[in-house]
XYZ file of C-alpha atoms in Angstrom:
594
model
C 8.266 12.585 -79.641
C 8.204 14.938 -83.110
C 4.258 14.437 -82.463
C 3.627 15.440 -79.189
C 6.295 18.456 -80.058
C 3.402 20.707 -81.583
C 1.123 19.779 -78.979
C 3.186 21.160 -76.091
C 4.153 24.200 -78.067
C 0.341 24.872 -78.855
C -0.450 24.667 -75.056
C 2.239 26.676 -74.075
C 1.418 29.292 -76.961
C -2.281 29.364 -75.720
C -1.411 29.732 -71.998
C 0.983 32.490 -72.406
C -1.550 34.265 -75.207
C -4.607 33.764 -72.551
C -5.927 37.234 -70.878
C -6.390 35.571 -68.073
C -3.046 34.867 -67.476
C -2.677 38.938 -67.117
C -5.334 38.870 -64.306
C -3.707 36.545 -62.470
C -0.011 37.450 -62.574
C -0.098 40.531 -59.730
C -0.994 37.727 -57.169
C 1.436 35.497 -58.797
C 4.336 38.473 -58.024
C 2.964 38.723 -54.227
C 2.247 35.023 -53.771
C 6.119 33.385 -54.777
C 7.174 36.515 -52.452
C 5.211 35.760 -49.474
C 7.875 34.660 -47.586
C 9.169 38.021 -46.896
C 6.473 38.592 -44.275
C 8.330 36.854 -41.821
C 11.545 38.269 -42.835
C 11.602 40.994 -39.892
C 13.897 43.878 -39.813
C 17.350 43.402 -42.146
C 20.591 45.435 -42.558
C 19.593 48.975 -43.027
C 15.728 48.382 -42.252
C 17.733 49.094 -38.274
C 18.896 52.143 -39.300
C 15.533 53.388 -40.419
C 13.810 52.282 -37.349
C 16.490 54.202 -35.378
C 15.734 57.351 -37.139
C 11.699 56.639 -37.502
C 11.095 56.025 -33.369
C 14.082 58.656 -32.944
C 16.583 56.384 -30.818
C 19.502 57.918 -29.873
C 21.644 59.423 -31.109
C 18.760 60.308 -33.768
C 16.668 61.909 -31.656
C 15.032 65.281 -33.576
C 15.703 64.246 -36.718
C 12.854 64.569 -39.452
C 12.559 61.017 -41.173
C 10.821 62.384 -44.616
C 14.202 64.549 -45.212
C 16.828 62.346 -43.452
C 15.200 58.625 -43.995
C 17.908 58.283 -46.921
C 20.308 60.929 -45.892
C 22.935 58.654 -45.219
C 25.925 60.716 -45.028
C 26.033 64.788 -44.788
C 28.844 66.310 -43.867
C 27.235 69.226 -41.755
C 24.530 67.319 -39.709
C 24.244 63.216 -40.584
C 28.281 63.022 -40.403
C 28.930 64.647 -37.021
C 26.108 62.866 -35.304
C 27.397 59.727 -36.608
C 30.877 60.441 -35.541
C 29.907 60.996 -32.106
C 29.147 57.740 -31.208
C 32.122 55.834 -33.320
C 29.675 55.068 -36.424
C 32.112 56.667 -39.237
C 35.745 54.564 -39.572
C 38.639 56.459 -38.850
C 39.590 56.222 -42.688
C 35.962 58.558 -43.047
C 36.180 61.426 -45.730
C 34.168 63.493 -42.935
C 33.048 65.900 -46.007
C 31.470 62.729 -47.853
C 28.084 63.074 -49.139
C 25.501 60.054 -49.896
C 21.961 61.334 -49.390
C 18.835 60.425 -51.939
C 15.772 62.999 -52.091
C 13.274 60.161 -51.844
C 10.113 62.197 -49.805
C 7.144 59.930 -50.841
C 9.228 56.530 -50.353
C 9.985 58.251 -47.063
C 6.528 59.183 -46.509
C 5.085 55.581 -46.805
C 7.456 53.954 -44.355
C 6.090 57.372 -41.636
C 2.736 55.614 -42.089
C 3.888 52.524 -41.305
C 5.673 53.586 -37.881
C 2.556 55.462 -37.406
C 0.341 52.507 -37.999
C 2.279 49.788 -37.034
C 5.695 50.543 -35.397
C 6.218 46.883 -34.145
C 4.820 44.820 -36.183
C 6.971 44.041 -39.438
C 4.299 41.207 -41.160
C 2.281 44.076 -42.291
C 5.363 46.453 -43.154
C 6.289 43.746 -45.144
C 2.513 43.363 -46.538
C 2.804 47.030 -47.325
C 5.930 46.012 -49.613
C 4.517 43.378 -50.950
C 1.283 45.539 -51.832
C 3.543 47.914 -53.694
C 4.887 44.726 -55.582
C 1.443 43.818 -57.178
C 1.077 47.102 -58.222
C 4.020 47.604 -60.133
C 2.870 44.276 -61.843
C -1.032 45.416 -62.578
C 0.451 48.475 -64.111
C 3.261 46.695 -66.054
C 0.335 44.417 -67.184
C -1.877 47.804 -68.321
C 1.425 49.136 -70.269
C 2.430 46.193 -72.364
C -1.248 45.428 -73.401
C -1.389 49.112 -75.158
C 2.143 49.135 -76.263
C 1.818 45.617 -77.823
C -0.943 44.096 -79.862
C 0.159 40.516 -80.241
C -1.279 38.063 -76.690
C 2.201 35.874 -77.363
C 4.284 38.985 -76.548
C 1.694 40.251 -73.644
C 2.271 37.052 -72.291
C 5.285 36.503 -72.165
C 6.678 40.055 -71.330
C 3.958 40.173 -68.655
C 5.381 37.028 -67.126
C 9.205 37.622 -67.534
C 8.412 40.825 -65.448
C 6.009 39.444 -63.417
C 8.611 36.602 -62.059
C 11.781 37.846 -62.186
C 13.621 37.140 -59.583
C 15.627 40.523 -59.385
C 12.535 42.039 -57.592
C 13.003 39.681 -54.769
C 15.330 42.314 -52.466
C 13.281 45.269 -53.504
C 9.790 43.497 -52.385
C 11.041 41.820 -49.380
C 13.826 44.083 -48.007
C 11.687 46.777 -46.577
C 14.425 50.060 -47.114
C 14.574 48.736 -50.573
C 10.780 49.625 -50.834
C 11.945 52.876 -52.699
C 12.850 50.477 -55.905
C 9.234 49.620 -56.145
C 7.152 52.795 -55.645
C 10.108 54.586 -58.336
C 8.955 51.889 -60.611
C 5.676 51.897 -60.286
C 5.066 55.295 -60.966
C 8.184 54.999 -63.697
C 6.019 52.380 -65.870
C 2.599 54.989 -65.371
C 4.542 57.698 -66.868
C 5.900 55.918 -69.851
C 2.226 54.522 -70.324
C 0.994 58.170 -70.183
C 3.862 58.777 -72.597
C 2.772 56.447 -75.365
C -0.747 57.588 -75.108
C 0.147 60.604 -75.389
C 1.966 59.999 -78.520
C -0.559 58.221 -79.963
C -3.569 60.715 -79.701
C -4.544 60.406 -75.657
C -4.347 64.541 -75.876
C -3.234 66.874 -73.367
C -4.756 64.694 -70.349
C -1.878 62.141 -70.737
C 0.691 64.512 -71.217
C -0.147 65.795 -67.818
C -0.494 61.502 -66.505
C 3.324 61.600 -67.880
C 4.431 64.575 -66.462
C 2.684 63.951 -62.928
C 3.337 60.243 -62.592
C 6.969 61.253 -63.709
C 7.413 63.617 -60.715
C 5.795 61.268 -58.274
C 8.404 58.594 -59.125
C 11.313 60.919 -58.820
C 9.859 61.311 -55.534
C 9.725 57.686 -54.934
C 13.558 57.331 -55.946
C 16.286 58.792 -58.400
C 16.053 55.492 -60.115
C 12.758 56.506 -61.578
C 15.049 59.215 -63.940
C 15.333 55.561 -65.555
C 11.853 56.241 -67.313
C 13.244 59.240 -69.775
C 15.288 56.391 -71.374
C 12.000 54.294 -72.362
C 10.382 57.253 -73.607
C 13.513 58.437 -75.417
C 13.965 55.096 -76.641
C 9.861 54.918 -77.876
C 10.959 58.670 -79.647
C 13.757 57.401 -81.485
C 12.092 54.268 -82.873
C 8.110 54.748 -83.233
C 8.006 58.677 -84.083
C 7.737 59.333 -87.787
C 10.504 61.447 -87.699
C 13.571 61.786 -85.181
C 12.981 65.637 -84.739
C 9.495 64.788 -83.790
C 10.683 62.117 -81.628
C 13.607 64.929 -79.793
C 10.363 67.198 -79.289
C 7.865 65.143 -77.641
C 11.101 64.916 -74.751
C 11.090 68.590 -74.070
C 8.059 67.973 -70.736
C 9.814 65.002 -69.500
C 13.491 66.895 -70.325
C 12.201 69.590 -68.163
C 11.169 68.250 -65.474
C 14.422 66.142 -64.902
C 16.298 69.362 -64.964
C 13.974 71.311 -62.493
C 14.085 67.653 -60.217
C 17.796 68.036 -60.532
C 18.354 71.945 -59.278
C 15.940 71.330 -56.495
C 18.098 67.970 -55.354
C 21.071 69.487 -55.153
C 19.541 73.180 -53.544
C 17.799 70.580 -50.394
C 21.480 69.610 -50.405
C 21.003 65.980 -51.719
C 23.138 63.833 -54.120
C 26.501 61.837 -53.377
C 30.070 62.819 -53.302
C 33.095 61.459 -52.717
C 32.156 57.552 -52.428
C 33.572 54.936 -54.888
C 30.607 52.749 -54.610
C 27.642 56.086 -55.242
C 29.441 58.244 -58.002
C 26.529 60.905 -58.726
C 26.602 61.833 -62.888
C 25.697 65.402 -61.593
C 28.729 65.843 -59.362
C 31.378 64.173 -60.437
C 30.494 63.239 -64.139
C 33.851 62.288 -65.894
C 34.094 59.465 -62.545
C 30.373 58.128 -63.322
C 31.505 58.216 -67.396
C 34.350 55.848 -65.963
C 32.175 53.650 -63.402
C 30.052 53.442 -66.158
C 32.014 51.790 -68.970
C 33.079 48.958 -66.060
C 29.251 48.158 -64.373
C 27.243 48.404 -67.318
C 28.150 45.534 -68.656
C 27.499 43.799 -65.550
C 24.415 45.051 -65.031
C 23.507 43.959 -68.695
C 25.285 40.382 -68.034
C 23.220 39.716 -65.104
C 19.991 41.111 -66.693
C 20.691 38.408 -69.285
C 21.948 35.384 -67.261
C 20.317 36.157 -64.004
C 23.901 35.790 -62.563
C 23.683 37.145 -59.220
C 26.710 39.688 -59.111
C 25.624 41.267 -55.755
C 29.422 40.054 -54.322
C 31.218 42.343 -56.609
C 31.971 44.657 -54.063
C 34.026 42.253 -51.928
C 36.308 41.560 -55.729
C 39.673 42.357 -56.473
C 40.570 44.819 -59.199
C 41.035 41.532 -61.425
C 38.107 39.872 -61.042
C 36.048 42.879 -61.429
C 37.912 43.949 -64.859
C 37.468 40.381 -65.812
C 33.517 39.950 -65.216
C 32.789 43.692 -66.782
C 35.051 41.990 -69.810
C 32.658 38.407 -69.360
C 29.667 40.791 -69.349
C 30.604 42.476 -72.771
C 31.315 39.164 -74.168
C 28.179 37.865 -73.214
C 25.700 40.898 -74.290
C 27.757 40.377 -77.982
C 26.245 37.168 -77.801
C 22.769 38.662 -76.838
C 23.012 41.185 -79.216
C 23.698 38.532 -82.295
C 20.577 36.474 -80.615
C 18.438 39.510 -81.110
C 19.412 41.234 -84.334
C 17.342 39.755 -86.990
C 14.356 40.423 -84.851
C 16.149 44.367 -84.288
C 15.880 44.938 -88.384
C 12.487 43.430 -88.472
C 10.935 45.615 -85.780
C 10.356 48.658 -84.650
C 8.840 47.776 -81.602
C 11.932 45.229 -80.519
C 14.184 48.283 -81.674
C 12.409 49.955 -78.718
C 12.775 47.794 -76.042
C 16.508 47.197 -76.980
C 17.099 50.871 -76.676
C 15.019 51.425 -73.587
C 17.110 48.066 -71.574
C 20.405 49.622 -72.798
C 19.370 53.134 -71.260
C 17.757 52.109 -68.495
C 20.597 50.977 -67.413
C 22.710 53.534 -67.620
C 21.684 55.621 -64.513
C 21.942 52.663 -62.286
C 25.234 52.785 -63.070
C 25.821 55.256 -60.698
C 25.646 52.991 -58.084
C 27.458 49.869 -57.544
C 26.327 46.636 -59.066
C 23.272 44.682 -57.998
C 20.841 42.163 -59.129
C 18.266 44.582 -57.364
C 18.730 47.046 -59.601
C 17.181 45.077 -62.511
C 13.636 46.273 -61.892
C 12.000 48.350 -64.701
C 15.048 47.075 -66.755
C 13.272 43.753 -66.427
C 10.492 45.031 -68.068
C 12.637 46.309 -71.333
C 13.828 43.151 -71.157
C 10.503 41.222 -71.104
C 9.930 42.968 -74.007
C 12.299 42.565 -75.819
C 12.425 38.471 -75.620
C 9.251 38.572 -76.018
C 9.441 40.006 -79.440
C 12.256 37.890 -80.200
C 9.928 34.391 -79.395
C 7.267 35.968 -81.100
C 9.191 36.846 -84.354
C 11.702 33.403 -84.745
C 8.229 31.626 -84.243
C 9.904 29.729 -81.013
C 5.912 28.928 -79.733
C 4.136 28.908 -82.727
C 2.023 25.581 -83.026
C 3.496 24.626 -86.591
C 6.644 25.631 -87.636
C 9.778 23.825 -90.021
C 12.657 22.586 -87.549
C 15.141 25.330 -87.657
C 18.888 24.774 -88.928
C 22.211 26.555 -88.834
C 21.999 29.782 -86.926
C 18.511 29.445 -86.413
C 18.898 26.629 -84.700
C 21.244 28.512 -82.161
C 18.731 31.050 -81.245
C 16.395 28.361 -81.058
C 18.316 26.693 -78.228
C 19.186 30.152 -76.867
C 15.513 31.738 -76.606
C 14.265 28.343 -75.285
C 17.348 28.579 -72.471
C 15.893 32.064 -72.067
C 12.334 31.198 -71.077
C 13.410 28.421 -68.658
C 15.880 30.817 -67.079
C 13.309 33.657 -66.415
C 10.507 32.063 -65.883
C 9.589 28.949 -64.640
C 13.079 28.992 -62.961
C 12.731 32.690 -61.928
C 9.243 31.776 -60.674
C 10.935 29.268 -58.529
C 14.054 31.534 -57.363
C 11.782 34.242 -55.799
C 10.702 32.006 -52.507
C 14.779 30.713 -51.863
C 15.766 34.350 -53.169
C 13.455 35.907 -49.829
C 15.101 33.112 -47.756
C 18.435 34.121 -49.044
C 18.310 37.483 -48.735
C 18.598 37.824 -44.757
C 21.437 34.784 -45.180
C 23.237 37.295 -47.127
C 23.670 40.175 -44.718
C 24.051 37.544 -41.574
C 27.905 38.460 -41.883
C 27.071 42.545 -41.225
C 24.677 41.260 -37.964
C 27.065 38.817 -36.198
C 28.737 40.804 -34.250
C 25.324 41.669 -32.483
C 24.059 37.916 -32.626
C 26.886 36.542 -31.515
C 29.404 38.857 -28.869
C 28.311 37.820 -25.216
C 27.317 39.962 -22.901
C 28.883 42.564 -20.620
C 27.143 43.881 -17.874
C 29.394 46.813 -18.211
C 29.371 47.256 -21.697
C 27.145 50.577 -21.245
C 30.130 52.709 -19.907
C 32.377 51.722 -22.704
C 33.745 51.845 -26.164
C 33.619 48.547 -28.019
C 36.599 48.252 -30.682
C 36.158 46.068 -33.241
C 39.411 44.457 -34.255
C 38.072 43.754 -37.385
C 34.996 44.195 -39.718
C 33.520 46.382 -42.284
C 31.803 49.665 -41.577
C 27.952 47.889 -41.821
C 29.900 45.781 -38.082
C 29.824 48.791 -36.212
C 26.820 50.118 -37.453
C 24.923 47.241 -37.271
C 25.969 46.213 -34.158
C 25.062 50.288 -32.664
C 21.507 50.476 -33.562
C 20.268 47.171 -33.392
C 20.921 48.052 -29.117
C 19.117 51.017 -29.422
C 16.023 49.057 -29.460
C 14.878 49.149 -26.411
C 12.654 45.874 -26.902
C 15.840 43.791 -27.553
C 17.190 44.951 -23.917
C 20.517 44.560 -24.804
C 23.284 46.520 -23.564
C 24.717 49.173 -25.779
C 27.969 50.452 -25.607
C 28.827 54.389 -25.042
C 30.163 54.093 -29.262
C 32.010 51.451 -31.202
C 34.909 51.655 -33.597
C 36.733 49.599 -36.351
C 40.270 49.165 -36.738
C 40.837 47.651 -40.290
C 38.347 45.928 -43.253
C 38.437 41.994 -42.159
C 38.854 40.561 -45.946
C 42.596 39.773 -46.177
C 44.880 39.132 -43.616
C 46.295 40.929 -41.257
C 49.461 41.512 -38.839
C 48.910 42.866 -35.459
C 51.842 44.136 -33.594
C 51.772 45.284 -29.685
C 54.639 48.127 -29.845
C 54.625 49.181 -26.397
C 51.757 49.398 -23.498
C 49.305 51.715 -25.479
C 49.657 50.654 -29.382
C 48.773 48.668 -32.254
C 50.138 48.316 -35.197
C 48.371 47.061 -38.239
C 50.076 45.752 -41.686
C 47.291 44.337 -43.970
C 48.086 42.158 -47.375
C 46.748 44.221 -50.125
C 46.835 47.493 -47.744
C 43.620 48.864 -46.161
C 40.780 50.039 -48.200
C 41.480 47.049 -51.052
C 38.168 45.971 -51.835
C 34.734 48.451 -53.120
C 32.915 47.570 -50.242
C 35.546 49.371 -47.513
C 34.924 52.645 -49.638
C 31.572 53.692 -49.180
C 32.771 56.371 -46.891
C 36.113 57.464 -48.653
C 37.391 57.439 -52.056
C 41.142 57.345 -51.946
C 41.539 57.747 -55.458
C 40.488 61.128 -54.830
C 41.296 62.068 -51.114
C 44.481 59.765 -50.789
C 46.203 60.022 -47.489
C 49.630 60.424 -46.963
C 52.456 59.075 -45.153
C 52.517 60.559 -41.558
C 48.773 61.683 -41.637
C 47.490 61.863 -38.048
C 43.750 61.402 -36.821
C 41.799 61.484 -33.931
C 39.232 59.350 -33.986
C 36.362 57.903 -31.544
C 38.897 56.772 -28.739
C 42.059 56.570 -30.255
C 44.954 58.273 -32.191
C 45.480 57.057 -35.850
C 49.037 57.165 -37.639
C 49.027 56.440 -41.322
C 52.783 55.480 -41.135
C 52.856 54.257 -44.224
C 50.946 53.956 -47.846
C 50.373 52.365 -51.113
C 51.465 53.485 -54.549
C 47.219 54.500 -54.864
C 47.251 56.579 -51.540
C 45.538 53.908 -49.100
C 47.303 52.980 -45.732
C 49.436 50.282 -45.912
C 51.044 50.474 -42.108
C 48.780 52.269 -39.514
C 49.633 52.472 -35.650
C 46.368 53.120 -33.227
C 47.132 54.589 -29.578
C 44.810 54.260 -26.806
C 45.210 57.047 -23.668
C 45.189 53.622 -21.563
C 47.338 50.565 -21.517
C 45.478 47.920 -23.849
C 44.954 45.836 -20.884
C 42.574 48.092 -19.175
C 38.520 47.822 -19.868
C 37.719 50.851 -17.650
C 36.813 52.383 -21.104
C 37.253 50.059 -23.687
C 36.834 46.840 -24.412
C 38.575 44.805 -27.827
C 36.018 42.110 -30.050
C 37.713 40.144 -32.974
C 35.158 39.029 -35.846
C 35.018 36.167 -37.939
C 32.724 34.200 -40.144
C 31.939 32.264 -36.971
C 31.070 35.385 -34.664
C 32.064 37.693 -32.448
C 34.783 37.419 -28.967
C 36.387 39.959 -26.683
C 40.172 39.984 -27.587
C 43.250 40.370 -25.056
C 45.899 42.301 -26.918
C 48.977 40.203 -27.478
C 52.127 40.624 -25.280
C 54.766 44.170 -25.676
C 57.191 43.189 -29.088
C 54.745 40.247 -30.438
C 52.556 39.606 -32.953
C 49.298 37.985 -34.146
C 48.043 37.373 -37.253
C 44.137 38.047 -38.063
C 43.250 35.848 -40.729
C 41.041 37.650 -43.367
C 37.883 35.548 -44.538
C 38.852 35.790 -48.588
């Protein structure tokens, strides 16, 4: 066994050190994603085709400035509202729209191209995929002269299984075109730096821009360059000046976002740093940490928004613990280099942006990349693959066990994920889609309002503008609306021939997810509060110590028995029904699916 041990390591060493290996790995990155051709249209992919082949009610509106305009409060917002698509618990000033033109712009060529046929929007995707790879490939080969590290930072990134969602979910595409052009500019960058002249300045400045164009995300960049400043300039002032183009830029990017009108406001799940920047400072301290975990463990964490304030304070806590642990793997190799030193910085940074959005293993994109890095320097420098080398003992030993967990984690097991992962990935938003798989039809439906019971937000709007394609010919109702988040339970009371009352355990609003469109720690409501909403009149009778309704009372203008105008559906992890409101003075109880 001790014999054959060098043997093994030797052939791994020489695979991972061959050039060819490089050549190869962009089809390797489309190839274990190929799957996703036949994924179709997911989640918010619906959305975008509503706006892109302007179904109704989204007829007019220009798809390069509203693709990712999600919520506005003086044009996206009312439109929405009209046909029941905001919750009654809406802040109807909210604000979630992303300045993403040339993402935008690619999916307008696809609708021009190729409306119906989602195999090649998907092979567009997947396209964008192998480029990020050949030009991750290009940028570790200059910023690394050792093959071992090449390698194996080419193939970490290459593989990961994080990239999954952004190749094969096709709204997602944004992820990929930010990064792509995110890893050009910091390869412009470190030419630059290292004698390319005035030409790559203007590569780092251009790519940069295109990138911010792609996607927000690609304002992830500055940190690789800032990190490459700090640790491979010969001085830190000289470092702090070679920001000032990229610096720039950012801050021009920044006044012309918010002047179109773009940026988020008043969501718990997007806190924008430019809006609200003492809120991101505390979102931050709790996802990072998660975000780092996950990078590390490859720990999906994609259900933290359906947590409790418990478990989420207790994984950010597990994800500290566990990047201690990373850090201690990592820190002889830290002192040693300058070029690990680098990576380390740029993955901590990186991930600071993406912090402004709720946690996601699709976030990890040109993090992965820092992070390729950065083991790779690691393996490179505790001699992991080298074809002789002394058994290790004591703490070396550890990281020897550690690293080697590592490489099976992210990459043969990565390699292996990314197939399942673009099988899972439509699995994982089948609970947002079965009301509209699943609710039988009404002939009738068309002159109606359909009230969901119970649900999230995505129910309703799911459920909308998957029936405003006309190829689907299935009946859409006049608007929809939502009565209460369907994760704990519930008690339903029939008060008298018009009303509902609703008591939920933990109060409404109790879990990230129901807060995309409100934040209640900022714009509680208050006992009494009164709203008219898409077919009904909403009483907030009563509320929690944190401002979210705790007893709310919904009146109808007709008795609940009538479907001249409206029509009841109760959800659960089964599908979709019509409901008959219980008798005057009783009571039901909706069980929640947590």
């Amino acid at each position: 066994m001790s014999d054959d041990a060098p043997t093994l390591r030797s052939r791994i060493h020489d695979l991972l050190s061959h050039p060819r290996l490089l050549q190869w790995l962009p089809a390797v990155a489309m190839v274990t994603c190929l799957p996703a051709l036949w994924l179709g249209w997911l989640a918010d992919d619906l959305a975008h085709r509503a706006v892109l082949l302007k179904h109704p009610p989204f007829v007019g509106v220009d798809p390069v400035q509203h693709l990712f305009r999600f919520l506005e409060a003086d044009s996206v917002n009312p439109t929405m509202a009209s046909v029941g698509l905001l919750s009654w618990w809406t802040d109807l000033d909210i604000e979630v729209s992303f300045f993403r033109p040339l993402a935008s712009l690619t999916h307008v060529i696809d609708y021009a191209l190729w409306p119906h046929n989602a195999v090649l929007q998907h092979l567009h995707s997947l396209l964008w995929g192998g480029l990020m790879v050949w030009c991750a490939v290009r940028f570790l080969r200059a910023v690394s002269p050792t093959p071992l590290v090449v390698g194996v930072a080419a193939l970490f990134f290459a593989v990961e299984d994080a990239h999954v969602a952004p190749i094969a979910w096709l709204c997602n595409r944004n992820a990929t075109i930010a990064t792509t052009f995110s890893i050009l500019a910091i390869h412009a960058y470190t030419r630059w730096r290292t004698g390319g002249g005035i030409r790559a300045w203007i590569g780092c400045i251009a790519a940069f821009a295109l990138g911010l164009c792609g996607g927000e995300t690609a304002f992830a960049a500055l940190a690789w360059m800032a990190a490459y400043a700090l640790t491979r300039e010969s001085s830190v002032l000289r470092g702090l000046r070679s920001l000032i183009g990229p610096v720039v830029l950012v801050v021009v990017w920044r006044l012309a976002y918010n002047a179109l009108g773009y940026g988020a406001n008043g969501s718990t799940l997007y806190v924008d740093p430019g809006e609200t920047p003492l809120l991101w400072l505390e979102a931050m301290v709790l996802r990072w940490p998660l975000l780092m975990f996950t990078q590390i463990t490859a720990a999906p964490i994609d259900f933290w928004v359906v947590f409790d304030k418990p478990l989420r304070l207790a994984t950010s806590a597990l994800g500290a613990v566990v990047t201690l642990v990373a850090l201690w793997m990592v820190w002889p190799t830290l002192r040693a280099r300058a070029s690990a030193r680098m990576a380390a910085l740029a993955l901590a940074g990186i991930l600071v942006p993406f912090t402004a959005g709720f946690p996601a293993t699709r976030l990890l994109v040109l993090s992965s990349l820092a992070a390729g890095l950065l083991l790779a320097e690691v393996v490179d420098h505790h001699g992991l693959l080298r074809p002789q080398s002394d058994t290790p003992s004591g703490s070396r030993r550890v990281r020897s066990w550690m690293l080697t967990g590592m490489l099976v984690l992210h990459i043969p097991l990565s390699m292996l994920q990314r197939p399942v992962g673009c099988w899972i990935l439509p699995q994982t938003m089948k609970p947002f889609s079965l009301a509209h798989q699943t609710l039988p039809e009404d002939e009738n439906l068309s002159d109606k309002a359909l009230i969901f019971l119970n649900g999230t937000e995505f129910t309703t709007i799911y459920f909308y503008v998957n029936r405003t394609e006309p190829a689907l010919r299935q009946i859409r109702p006049q608007g929809v609306a939502l009565l209460f988040p369907w994760w704990t339970d519930a008690t339903v009371t029939r008060e008298d021939a018009y009303t509902l009352v609703v008591e939920q355990e933990e109060g409404f609003l109790s879990r990230p997810i129901d807060r995309l469109f409100r934040d209640p720690s900022r714009v509680p409501f208050v006992a009494n509060q009164r709203i008219k909403h898409f077919g009904m009149d909403v009483h907030v009778r009563e509320i929690t110590e944190d401002g979210r309704p705790a007893v709310v009372a919904f009146r109808f203008a007709d008795p609940l028995e009538d479907q001249t105008h409206r029509r009841f559906a109760i959800l659960d992890l089964d599908g979709a029904e019509y409901w008959t409101p219980p008798a005057i003075g009783t009571s039901v109880v909706v069980p929640g699916i947590l």
